[in-house]
């Protein structure tokens, strides 16, 4: 009985959880964390159940209120969103655990209930995006998650977090408007909002300018949401001034769900037949992604603040995902989707580490990290692993996605992108190695010697999620066949066999 | 040439109006330094999209979509209205969050002019 | 003939496990160093235990889980691999003792990190040796790069950090080229497993193959061929045991070993000679031999001179590979262990001098041979060997190399070999004469190095002589087996 309702449960649960957290917060602030934690853990278990169901019986369809599609809202879960759901909820669980110790030092104590409430609302939004099979529903959930994200960014103690949240809000709303416009255009021409239905009705209309305009609106809107270079301007400040746990959520959950929406619209609503053969948009996409990869890396090199550096590195890494998708070869798309998991794991780990440095020593600048490996050995070791993964050194996860994307680029004869991927590995090495050199091979600077020598590895609540993610960087690299088992059926489904 | 375009222009004038309003909103968001004005621009932008949706569903001479005894009656498509109702809720929430942020910014910095904010941040 | 066996994996795992143990016991010097010694003996025993099998023509083979579709992490201990593995593991035993002695006297901080990285590096070097496919080799190769970086910057001076940056800049860039080459190979053939005779035959145009070959060559910048050599002399800021084992044996030999693997097991002799790539490689090698020897002449810093000598000697191996004749192959493969034994003796001696006197420059070494007679005697043995004079094993290489050049009908390379021998004499004999025949400016009262250092360097020095007297066991036998596998001829 319950098993039939899993898809909707994964959305309703955090919504209820948010409400309960708010109420409990009035009674006692200490209740908020356990409630939020329990909610995300249960959700994670549900998502695993859903994924295993999908893997056994194929895509799940759930009709909300028993209205049959295309009239009612349908929730559809296939391998792709099953996979994305598991990834983001995994990160949500870890972030929630991490936030228990990290947030009290970064936001006012009386805002703790608000923090967990909004966090669960954000989870509601992203899970909704992940499960829905209806375009307008997707827009609504996108806005729920974005609104929650604006609020979370603004929770930071530094006043600049307010301004960066405002910028984020304006950019995010504009992008949502573009998406809404795209949905409107599609609806006017086809009269349906169900993704599967759209995919069925659209092909005869591929020549229509209205459809092409709608497509462009979608691309622009989602490009802003995923901070595709050069539309990334809101991202560095939003990442830099948020509380650590929020940065982790933004960089792993929110950005990944944007990419998911993009993949969904590109490959399920508009089929490869449209995006590859009707208008040569993928070509443009690849070049944009290549610009993101190189541009993001170059900007990251020049940063002095650790979190900002990681933020620009995110811009670059999102480029990898989009490049994989843009090449539209089955191997490259596999690599792109795999990189959703990989980047979430690596960047989540890195931002947690940046947060740990702030927590333990208050240090934000890379230069001040000199010699910190001696006093925070485990944190520094996790950084090395995650950084090696970002550079793409085997056998870490980062190498695996690069391997697939580069192989896909080779297979489709696009040599230039192979070179872009490989060259950017070097750029990535430059800025990560700078940090490693500071942490391990330098004496503490005179100004920060005191803070560095008294810094300690953060409490277990923060350390454990960090180390779990660092271990995941290696484990998923060695046992890469596990995520591949999930991704490959989807890719074969949309692009045909390899 | 112009004769050929004109009918289309007039036939779909509602869409052109929507686009014009949208651009006004976009202009306000970009050109105005005052954060409140930016939010107003955002609202204009959103409203334009709502109008675009609503007008697309309209049929000349159509009635409200109520079940009547007359099977030949023409009624307008109700779905866009429903959708826009939801979108309005979203827009209102966005505005609320935006305005709340502006208040906090004013408390923190004592100004809501963008250029002054940038100047203050540069000084820090 | 393959025989499923986990012994190669075990050999790789022992140093890795030791590394973990060292980390756990990082605050207990005695236990920590005990693990290093224990692991080095265990690894050597493990490698030795595979010898009888390989002598009888079977090859222990282990394919672990598939890491990517169609690609497993796989290891094979063929004769070819054992040459390199045996060299590294036997010298690691010597080096472990020497390291303890050296680091007690010098660079005495961050020792846990040092021994940890050293063990990981050895593990990775053995991984390179035993890897049975390109991907596994690439993975080990990258780990080798990263694990040796902390050793280069060990002293944490600005000079060391600069050297470290240079090290990474060269080797990581090279790693990218290697990866590109692996990707192309996988794309063309659908697999990356090594096979005698090559796997690329019939998989692409001559132009593509040439580009791929050059990409591989750049990828193996660890072979330090000119102009991709600059990282090696600057890496000499590392503690001497690192320079001795890693930058004269494990790391750089991983480079030339890799190139040999590529030539024989990926491209195949037939394709390399048909495309004229052998000549290309031979030209690069000859150029490196001569130029590096000349550069060595101008170095006053002893370790730097030895580094340039290494660069030049590594290209002997490349030249042997590039000749593509049976004798050339034998020369190349036999030079891997022989050069290792001779060069490590030289470095050990240089390290002993640094520890006892603090002197790094040759011009200051007047009369040091009287103060440290055993050390300098061993140094002389190593130097004589590198020059290719009896009674040290270096002459065996030169003999086969010359034979190979004649077999290939490329007499110009014979000239290269001979002229480089003269250059070797020119840059080594002044050191010996300074050490023994010049009077020291001041009497410093220096004596021999501690036994922890003196014994290993004596053993390696004597081994260099023994390898000349009895080259057959085990190296020449292994080399002959490997050579017959590569050329496809029947075992004698």
mmCIF file of C-alpha atoms in Angstrom, chain A residues 181 185 217, chain B residues 13-26 45 48-49 51-52:
data_model
loop_
_atom_site.group_PDB
_atom_site.id
_atom_site.type_symbol
_atom_site.label_atom_id
_atom_site.label_comp_id
_atom_site.label_asym_id
_atom_site.label_seq_id
_atom_site.Cartn_x
_atom_site.Cartn_y
_atom_site.Cartn_z
ATOM 1 C CA UNK A 181 7.757 31.720 -20.861
ATOM 2 C CA UNK A 185 5.012 28.755 -25.617
ATOM 3 C CA UNK A 217 13.843 30.281 -23.409
ATOM 4 C CA UNK B 13 -1.136 42.678 -30.738
ATOM 5 C CA UNK B 14 -1.608 41.142 -27.288
ATOM 6 C CA UNK B 15 1.678 39.268 -27.629
ATOM 7 C CA UNK B 16 3.494 42.370 -28.745
ATOM 8 C CA UNK B 17 2.135 44.226 -25.766
ATOM 9 C CA UNK B 18 3.341 41.441 -23.474
ATOM 10 C CA UNK B 19 6.812 41.644 -24.946
ATOM 11 C CA UNK B 20 6.902 45.434 -24.624
ATOM 12 C CA UNK B 21 5.858 45.299 -20.971
ATOM 13 C CA UNK B 22 8.398 42.551 -20.361
ATOM 14 C CA UNK B 23 11.186 44.684 -21.783
ATOM 15 C CA UNK B 24 10.117 47.640 -19.661
ATOM 16 C CA UNK B 25 10.428 45.391 -16.615
ATOM 17 C CA UNK B 26 13.802 44.112 -17.713
ATOM 18 C CA UNK B 45 8.431 41.438 -15.959
ATOM 19 C CA UNK B 48 3.911 40.618 -18.577
ATOM 20 C CA UNK B 49 4.289 36.869 -18.655
ATOM 21 C CA UNK B 51 -0.716 38.617 -19.426
ATOM 22 C CA UNK B 52 0.918 36.624 -22.145
#
